Short mmCIF file of C-alpha atoms in Angstrom, two decimals:
data_model
loop_
_atom_site.label_atom_id
_atom_site.label_comp_id
_atom_site.label_asym_id
_atom_site.label_seq_id
_atom_site.Cartn_x
_atom_site.Cartn_y
_atom_site.Cartn_z
CA UNK V 1 44.31 -48.63 74.91
CA UNK V 2 44.93 -50.39 78.21
CA UNK V 3 41.82 -50.99 80.27
CA UNK V 4 40.77 -51.71 83.83
CA UNK V 5 39.24 -54.96 84.98
CA UNK V 6 35.62 -55.41 86.01
CA UNK V 7 33.06 -58.04 86.84
CA UNK V 8 31.17 -58.95 83.69
CA UNK V 9 27.88 -60.73 82.99
CA UNK V 10 26.15 -61.94 79.83
CA UNK V 11 23.68 -59.41 78.48
CA UNK V 12 20.37 -60.40 76.95
CA UNK V 13 20.53 -57.72 74.26
CA UNK V 14 22.92 -59.95 72.23
CA UNK V 15 25.63 -57.32 72.49
CA UNK V 16 27.77 -59.96 74.15
CA UNK V 17 29.46 -59.66 77.53
CA UNK V 18 28.83 -56.30 79.22
CA UNK V 19 30.27 -55.00 82.45
CA UNK V 20 27.65 -54.69 85.15
CA UNK V 21 26.61 -51.19 86.08
CA UNK V 22 28.31 -47.81 85.97
CA UNK V 23 30.45 -46.25 83.30
CA UNK V 24 31.57 -49.59 81.87
CA UNK V 25 28.04 -50.60 80.95
CA UNK V 26 27.24 -47.19 79.48
CA UNK V 27 30.47 -47.10 77.50
CA UNK V 28 29.83 -50.53 76.06
CA UNK V 29 26.29 -49.61 75.06
CA UNK V 30 27.40 -46.37 73.43
CA UNK V 31 30.20 -48.11 71.55
CA UNK V 32 27.80 -50.80 70.36
CA UNK V 33 25.20 -48.35 69.12
CA UNK V 34 27.76 -46.11 67.45
CA UNK V 35 29.52 -49.09 65.91
CA UNK V 36 26.31 -50.46 64.43
CA UNK V 37 25.49 -47.10 62.86
CA UNK V 38 28.91 -46.23 61.45
CA UNK V 39 30.59 -49.51 60.55
CA UNK V 40 30.58 -50.76 56.97
CA UNK V 41 32.10 -53.45 54.82
CA UNK V 42 34.98 -51.99 52.83
CA UNK V 43 34.66 -51.71 49.06
CA UNK V 44 35.98 -54.97 47.56
CA UNK V 45 39.09 -54.75 45.42
CA UNK V 46 37.46 -56.21 42.31
CA UNK V 47 39.30 -57.04 39.11
CA UNK V 48 40.68 -53.58 38.31
CA UNK V 49 43.74 -53.20 40.51
CA UNK V 50 44.73 -49.52 40.81
CA UNK V 51 48.10 -48.57 39.37
CA UNK V 52 50.00 -45.56 40.69
CA UNK V 53 52.72 -43.58 38.94
CA UNK V 54 54.67 -42.81 42.09
CA UNK V 55 54.72 -44.00 45.69
CA UNK V 56 56.66 -42.52 48.62
CA UNK V 57 56.64 -44.47 51.89
CA UNK V 58 57.90 -42.63 54.97
CA UNK V 59 58.79 -44.53 58.14
CA UNK V 60 57.16 -42.46 60.89
CA UNK V 61 57.68 -44.79 63.87
CA UNK V 62 60.17 -47.63 64.06
CA UNK V 63 62.67 -49.21 66.44
CA UNK V 64 65.75 -47.19 65.45
CA UNK V 65 66.91 -43.70 64.54
CA UNK V 66 69.96 -43.53 62.29
CA UNK V 67 71.84 -40.23 62.02
CA UNK V 68 74.33 -38.86 59.51
CA UNK V 69 73.55 -41.29 56.67
CA UNK V 70 73.15 -39.38 53.39
CA UNK V 71 70.40 -39.69 50.82
CA UNK V 72 71.13 -42.18 48.08
CA UNK V 73 69.89 -43.95 44.97
CA UNK V 74 69.88 -47.72 44.67
CA UNK V 75 68.96 -48.42 41.08
CA UNK V 76 65.49 -46.98 40.60
CA UNK V 77 64.89 -46.53 44.36
CA UNK V 78 65.37 -43.09 45.90
CA UNK V 79 66.15 -43.16 49.64
CA UNK V 80 65.73 -39.90 51.55
CA UNK V 81 66.91 -39.80 55.15
CA UNK V 82 66.00 -37.28 57.80
CA UNK V 83 68.99 -36.48 60.00
CA UNK V 84 68.41 -34.35 63.06
CA UNK V 85 66.07 -31.43 63.52
CA UNK V 86 68.38 -28.42 63.58
CA UNK V 87 67.38 -24.96 62.38
CA UNK V 88 69.33 -21.71 62.07
CA UNK V 89 67.23 -19.60 64.45
CA UNK V 90 66.57 -21.85 67.47
CA UNK V 91 67.98 -24.81 69.39
CA UNK V 92 66.88 -28.30 68.35
CA UNK V 93 64.31 -28.75 71.11
CA UNK V 94 62.78 -31.87 69.56
CA UNK V 95 64.31 -34.87 67.83
CA UNK V 96 62.97 -37.87 65.97
CA UNK V 97 62.21 -40.63 68.46
CA UNK V 98 62.34 -44.40 68.08
CA UNK V 99 60.26 -46.95 69.99
CA UNK V 100 59.09 -50.53 69.72
CA UNK V 101 56.33 -49.97 67.18
CA UNK V 102 55.59 -49.15 63.57
CA UNK V 103 53.78 -46.41 61.66
CA UNK V 104 54.14 -45.58 57.95
CA UNK V 105 52.90 -42.73 55.78
CA UNK V 106 52.26 -43.57 52.12
CA UNK V 107 51.85 -40.79 49.56
CA UNK V 108 50.85 -41.96 46.07
CA UNK V 109 50.25 -40.22 42.77
CA UNK V 110 48.08 -41.37 39.89
CA UNK V 111 47.83 -38.93 37.01
CA UNK V 112 47.14 -35.59 38.67
CA UNK V 113 45.70 -37.09 41.87
CA UNK V 114 47.53 -37.54 45.16
CA UNK V 115 46.45 -39.79 48.03
CA UNK V 116 47.82 -39.99 51.57
CA UNK V 117 47.37 -43.03 53.80
CA UNK V 118 48.59 -43.64 57.35
CA UNK V 119 49.36 -47.30 58.08
CA UNK V 120 49.47 -48.08 61.83
CA UNK V 121 50.12 -45.73 64.78
CA UNK V 122 53.17 -47.04 66.65
CA UNK V 123 53.27 -47.63 70.41
CA UNK V 124 52.72 -44.13 71.81
CA UNK V 125 51.05 -40.94 70.65
CA UNK V 126 53.97 -38.92 72.02
CA UNK V 127 56.36 -40.51 69.53
CA UNK V 128 53.88 -40.53 66.64
CA UNK V 129 52.84 -36.89 67.03
CA UNK V 130 56.39 -35.71 67.63
CA UNK V 131 57.76 -37.47 64.55
CA UNK V 132 54.89 -36.38 62.32
CA UNK V 133 55.51 -32.76 63.33
CA UNK V 134 59.24 -32.94 62.60
CA UNK V 135 58.63 -34.76 59.30
CA UNK V 136 55.96 -32.18 58.37
CA UNK V 137 53.28 -34.79 57.67
CA UNK V 138 49.89 -33.07 57.50
CA UNK V 139 47.08 -35.24 58.97
CA UNK V 140 44.44 -33.07 57.26
CA UNK V 141 45.67 -34.49 53.95
CA UNK V 142 44.98 -38.11 54.93
CA UNK V 143 42.52 -39.92 52.68
CA UNK V 144 42.44 -43.14 54.72
CA UNK V 145 44.03 -44.90 57.67
CA UNK V 146 44.76 -48.62 57.94
CA UNK V 147 45.37 -50.62 61.12
CA UNK V 148 47.14 -53.86 60.29
CA UNK V 149 46.18 -55.77 63.46
CA UNK V 150 45.20 -55.44 67.09
CA UNK V 151 48.60 -55.25 68.79
CA UNK V 152 49.46 -52.31 71.02
CA UNK V 153 52.76 -51.53 69.24
CA UNK V 154 50.66 -50.80 66.14
CA UNK V 155 47.59 -49.07 67.61
CA UNK V 156 48.92 -47.64 70.89
CA UNK V 157 49.44 -44.17 69.44
CA UNK V 158 45.97 -43.97 67.91
CA UNK V 159 43.91 -42.42 70.71
CA UNK V 160 46.41 -39.65 71.43
CA UNK V 161 46.80 -39.00 67.71
CA UNK V 162 43.05 -38.67 67.28
CA UNK V 163 42.88 -36.29 70.25
CA UNK V 164 45.70 -34.15 68.82
CA UNK V 165 44.09 -33.99 65.38
CA UNK V 166 40.50 -33.40 66.49
CA UNK V 167 38.76 -31.24 63.90
CA UNK V 168 41.67 -31.55 61.47
CA UNK V 169 40.96 -34.90 59.83
CA UNK V 170 38.56 -35.20 56.94
CA UNK V 171 35.02 -36.06 57.97
CA UNK V 172 34.10 -39.76 57.81
CA UNK V 173 37.72 -40.59 57.03
CA UNK V 174 37.89 -44.34 56.24
CA UNK V 175 39.59 -46.41 58.95
CA UNK V 176 40.34 -49.96 57.80
CA UNK V 177 40.72 -53.04 60.00
CA UNK V 178 40.87 -56.67 58.95
CA UNK V 179 37.86 -57.80 60.95
CA UNK V 180 36.16 -57.78 64.34
CA UNK V 181 39.12 -59.70 65.80
CA UNK V 182 41.10 -56.45 65.77
CA UNK V 183 39.07 -55.24 68.76
CA UNK V 184 39.47 -58.29 71.02
CA UNK V 185 41.25 -57.93 74.36
CA UNK V 186 44.75 -59.40 74.33
CA UNK V 187 47.40 -60.64 76.72
CA UNK V 188 51.08 -61.23 76.13
CA UNK V 189 53.56 -63.03 78.37
CA UNK V 190 53.68 -60.01 80.68
CA UNK V 191 49.91 -59.69 81.06
CA UNK V 192 47.45 -57.09 79.77
CA UNK V 193 48.32 -56.01 76.20
CA UNK V 194 45.38 -53.63 75.77
CA UNK V 195 42.50 -53.35 73.35
CA UNK V 196 41.67 -51.12 70.41
CA UNK V 197 39.36 -48.28 71.45
CA UNK V 198 36.26 -48.50 69.24
CA UNK V 199 34.61 -45.52 70.88
CA UNK V 200 37.63 -43.29 70.14
CA UNK V 201 37.29 -44.20 66.47
CA UNK V 202 33.61 -43.29 66.48
CA UNK V 203 34.11 -40.09 68.49
CA UNK V 204 36.69 -38.96 65.92
CA UNK V 205 34.01 -39.18 63.18
CA UNK V 206 35.92 -41.91 61.34
CA UNK V 207 34.17 -44.42 59.08
CA UNK V 208 35.12 -47.87 60.39
CA UNK V 209 35.66 -50.17 57.42
CA UNK V 210 35.88 -53.93 57.97
CA UNK V 211 37.97 -55.56 55.26
CA UNK V 212 38.09 -59.29 55.86
CA UNK V 213 38.49 -59.62 52.10
CA UNK V 214 40.76 -57.57 49.83
CA UNK V 215 39.54 -53.97 49.84
CA UNK V 216 40.23 -50.81 47.88
CA UNK V 217 41.92 -48.05 49.91
CA UNK V 218 41.67 -44.40 48.81
CA UNK V 219 41.40 -45.49 45.15
CA UNK V 220 45.17 -46.05 44.97
CA UNK V 221 45.92 -49.01 47.24
CA UNK V 222 44.33 -52.21 48.49
CA UNK V 223 44.43 -54.46 51.51
CA UNK V 224 45.19 -58.15 51.21
CA UNK V 225 42.24 -59.25 53.30
CA UNK V 226 42.83 -62.23 55.51
CA UNK V 227 46.17 -63.87 54.85
CA UNK V 228 46.16 -67.61 54.15
CA UNK V 229 48.88 -69.82 55.59
CA UNK V 230 50.14 -71.65 52.52
CA UNK V 231 53.94 -71.42 52.80
CA UNK V 232 56.40 -73.33 54.98
CA UNK V 233 56.15 -70.62 57.64
CA UNK V 234 55.21 -71.44 61.21
CA UNK V 235 54.48 -68.03 62.70
CA UNK V 236 54.98 -67.31 66.37
CA UNK V 237 51.87 -66.79 68.50
CA UNK V 238 52.97 -64.25 71.13
CA UNK V 239 49.53 -63.23 72.42
CA UNK V 240 46.17 -64.60 73.53
CA UNK V 241 42.75 -63.08 72.90
CA UNK V 242 39.31 -63.28 74.49
CA UNK V 243 35.91 -62.65 72.91
CA UNK V 244 33.49 -60.26 74.60
CA UNK V 245 32.94 -56.66 75.69
CA UNK V 246 34.67 -55.71 78.95
CA UNK V 247 34.30 -52.24 80.44
CA UNK V 248 33.48 -50.87 76.99
CA UNK V 249 36.35 -52.61 75.17
CA UNK V 250 36.50 -55.80 73.14
CA UNK V 251 35.01 -57.66 70.19
CA UNK V 252 31.30 -58.45 69.73
CA UNK V 253 30.62 -62.17 70.24
CA UNK V 254 27.93 -62.29 67.54
CA UNK V 255 30.50 -61.10 64.99
CA UNK V 256 33.10 -63.69 65.98
CA UNK V 257 33.36 -67.41 65.13
CA UNK V 258 31.60 -69.58 67.69
CA UNK V 259 34.78 -71.64 68.12
CA UNK V 260 36.53 -68.59 69.57
CA UNK V 261 33.70 -67.55 71.88
CA UNK V 262 34.43 -69.91 74.75
CA UNK V 263 34.59 -67.40 77.62
CA UNK V 264 38.34 -67.55 78.16
CA UNK V 265 41.62 -66.49 76.59
CA UNK V 266 42.72 -68.55 73.57
CA UNK V 267 45.83 -68.43 71.35
CA UNK V 268 45.69 -65.47 68.96
CA UNK V 269 45.75 -66.73 65.37
CA UNK V 270 45.96 -63.22 63.84
CA UNK V 271 43.28 -64.14 61.36
CA UNK V 272 42.39 -60.44 61.15
CA UNK V 273 45.87 -59.18 60.20
CA UNK V 274 46.13 -57.43 56.81
CA UNK V 275 48.88 -55.97 54.66
CA UNK V 276 48.53 -52.81 52.54
CA UNK V 277 49.63 -52.96 48.91
CA UNK V 278 50.31 -50.60 46.00
CA UNK V 279 50.89 -51.48 42.36
CA UNK V 280 53.50 -49.14 40.84
CA UNK V 281 53.23 -48.74 37.07
CA UNK V 282 55.81 -50.83 35.24
CA UNK V 283 57.42 -51.98 38.51
CA UNK V 284 55.00 -54.27 40.37
CA UNK V 285 53.67 -54.59 43.89
CA UNK V 286 54.94 -52.70 46.92
CA UNK V 287 53.78 -54.68 49.96
CA UNK V 288 53.59 -52.93 53.36
CA UNK V 289 53.59 -55.98 55.62
CA UNK V 290 53.35 -54.17 58.99
CA UNK V 291 54.07 -57.18 61.27
CA UNK V 292 53.65 -60.46 59.36
CA UNK V 293 52.31 -62.55 62.24
CA UNK V 294 50.90 -64.97 59.66
CA UNK V 295 54.20 -65.08 57.80
CA UNK V 296 55.80 -62.47 55.58
CA UNK V 297 55.93 -64.87 52.62
CA UNK V 298 52.25 -65.68 53.13
CA UNK V 299 51.47 -61.95 53.09
CA UNK V 300 53.25 -61.58 49.76
CA UNK V 301 51.53 -64.64 48.32
CA UNK V 302 48.17 -63.19 49.39
CA UNK V 303 48.96 -59.85 47.71
CA UNK V 304 49.88 -61.67 44.51
CA UNK V 305 46.80 -63.86 44.65
CA UNK V 306 44.20 -61.13 45.18
CA UNK V 307 45.76 -58.75 42.64
CA UNK V 308 46.67 -61.28 39.95
CA UNK V 309 50.10 -59.59 39.76
CA UNK V 310 53.17 -61.75 40.30
CA UNK V 311 55.91 -59.12 40.11
CA UNK V 312 56.92 -57.77 43.51
CA UNK V 313 58.85 -54.52 43.43
CA UNK V 314 59.40 -54.04 47.17
CA UNK V 315 58.49 -55.41 50.59
CA UNK V 316 58.51 -52.99 53.54
CA UNK V 317 57.70 -53.59 57.19
CA UNK V 318 58.03 -56.01 60.05
CA UNK V 319 58.71 -59.64 59.09
CA UNK V 320 58.33 -61.02 62.65
CA UNK V 321 61.44 -63.17 62.43
CA UNK V 322 62.82 -63.10 65.96
CA UNK V 323 64.00 -65.74 68.45
CA UNK V 324 63.23 -68.56 68.93
CA UNK V 325 63.16 -68.63 65.10
CA UNK V 326 66.75 -69.53 64.20
CA UNK V 327 69.12 -69.57 61.26
CA UNK V 328 67.51 -72.51 59.45
CA UNK V 329 64.14 -70.76 59.46
CA UNK V 330 65.76 -67.50 58.38
CA UNK V 331 67.55 -69.18 55.47
CA UNK V 332 64.29 -70.81 54.35
CA UNK V 333 62.67 -67.36 54.39
CA UNK V 334 65.54 -65.82 52.44
CA UNK V 335 65.29 -68.62 49.86
CA UNK V 336 61.58 -67.87 49.48
CA UNK V 337 62.39 -64.17 49.03
CA UNK V 338 64.95 -65.05 46.36
CA UNK V 339 62.33 -67.10 44.53
CA UNK V 340 59.89 -64.16 44.67
CA UNK V 341 62.77 -61.89 43.57
CA UNK V 342 61.69 -58.45 44.83
CA UNK V 343 63.76 -55.52 43.63
CA UNK V 344 63.96 -54.09 47.16
CA UNK V 345 63.63 -55.61 50.62
CA UNK V 346 63.21 -53.18 53.53
CA UNK V 347 62.92 -54.99 56.87
CA UNK V 348 61.70 -52.94 59.83
CA UNK V 349 60.34 -53.16 63.38
CA UNK V 350 60.00 -56.84 64.42
CA UNK V 351 62.34 -58.36 61.85
CA UNK V 352 65.43 -59.03 63.93
CA UNK V 353 69.07 -58.23 63.30
CA UNK V 354 70.00 -61.81 62.47
CA UNK V 355 67.60 -61.85 59.51
CA UNK V 356 69.01 -58.55 58.29
CA UNK V 357 72.60 -59.83 58.50
CA UNK V 358 71.91 -63.08 56.65
CA UNK V 359 69.66 -61.39 54.06
CA UNK V 360 72.38 -58.83 53.27
CA UNK V 361 74.83 -61.68 52.74
CA UNK V 362 72.46 -63.46 50.37
CA UNK V 363 70.75 -60.56 48.58
CA UNK V 364 73.24 -57.71 48.85
CA UNK V 365 72.15 -54.17 47.99
CA UNK V 366 68.53 -55.24 47.56
CA UNK V 367 68.27 -55.18 51.36
CA UNK V 368 67.94 -51.71 52.92
CA UNK V 369 67.75 -50.96 56.64
CA UNK V 370 64.65 -49.10 57.80
CA UNK V 371 64.88 -46.19 60.25
CA UNK V 372 62.64 -43.45 61.60
CA UNK V 373 62.25 -40.63 59.09
CA UNK V 374 63.52 -42.58 56.08
CA UNK V 375 61.49 -42.09 52.91
CA UNK V 376 61.49 -44.66 50.10
CA UNK V 377 60.38 -43.39 46.70
CA UNK V 378 59.22 -45.74 43.93
CA UNK V 379 58.46 -44.34 40.49
CA UNK V 380 57.15 -45.66 37.19
#
């Protein structure tokens, strides 16, 4: 959430920087104590990568709503689209909303077991809660939640969602982040870009799972862990971060690299960003990239590396290919995608129209436009 400023001083308890006096100090202390008691390292992926029989990924929050486009099949991919919210007995008081942000609901099946995972929360709770209601997504069925990284357009809807679902979520529901960095305060070019609310996570009785390495999610999926930068990509760095606890928000200095704990804002390297991945039986990996600040190709390479599976069935999410990245960079990315040869490419959120246009020219029907309410079904 967004936070207010305060005067902060170092604290001798080794909790890092704490705001002096009042509610800020108390909030920081409570968050620290709760975090220490209910934070755990996520279960490592290990050698046995889970394989699901079916995966349905629903776009809950995204930048666009597309109406009047019918359901379709593209090869083995089923695409279901939600158009409008009309009903025979009442006016359509609510409609699916779009905003600058991303949230995805993944429903997987393995044998007779079903798992539901929410990946990211979009920019506002109003949009997230509205769209989930219209799409009839039941939060009480969630088996885990994953936050890809600490940007407001991916966690902004979280606090309001947790308030709306109080008492409905499963107790100690696992909540995955890619490391302590996710909680750092951030600025973008316009100023304050907010901070992830650790106390809200604890108050909601969630189990905070740190997954700096690849981690198993709800027995059916896994996170990539930290994404190495091994490709040609030169990701944009749109935000800055600062280490410390300010008015109850922020990242604990003792859990951060000393090189980042310099008492001022530094360029955000997104070292904590993670992607969420499923392996569909007989098809290969479905990679939910979320935002790809460390490069979408790097995210795919990381998924392949940690799973030992080369075949990529689909890539869904934000690719973070926007100006000033131009046509040469886009063509290099498309060439890398062609070398990876996914069966389906579904750009969303922060991908940019120019990438979509050039990718459609080069890869044709493999490229599918994302939109709020669209459901992509992958089956063995």
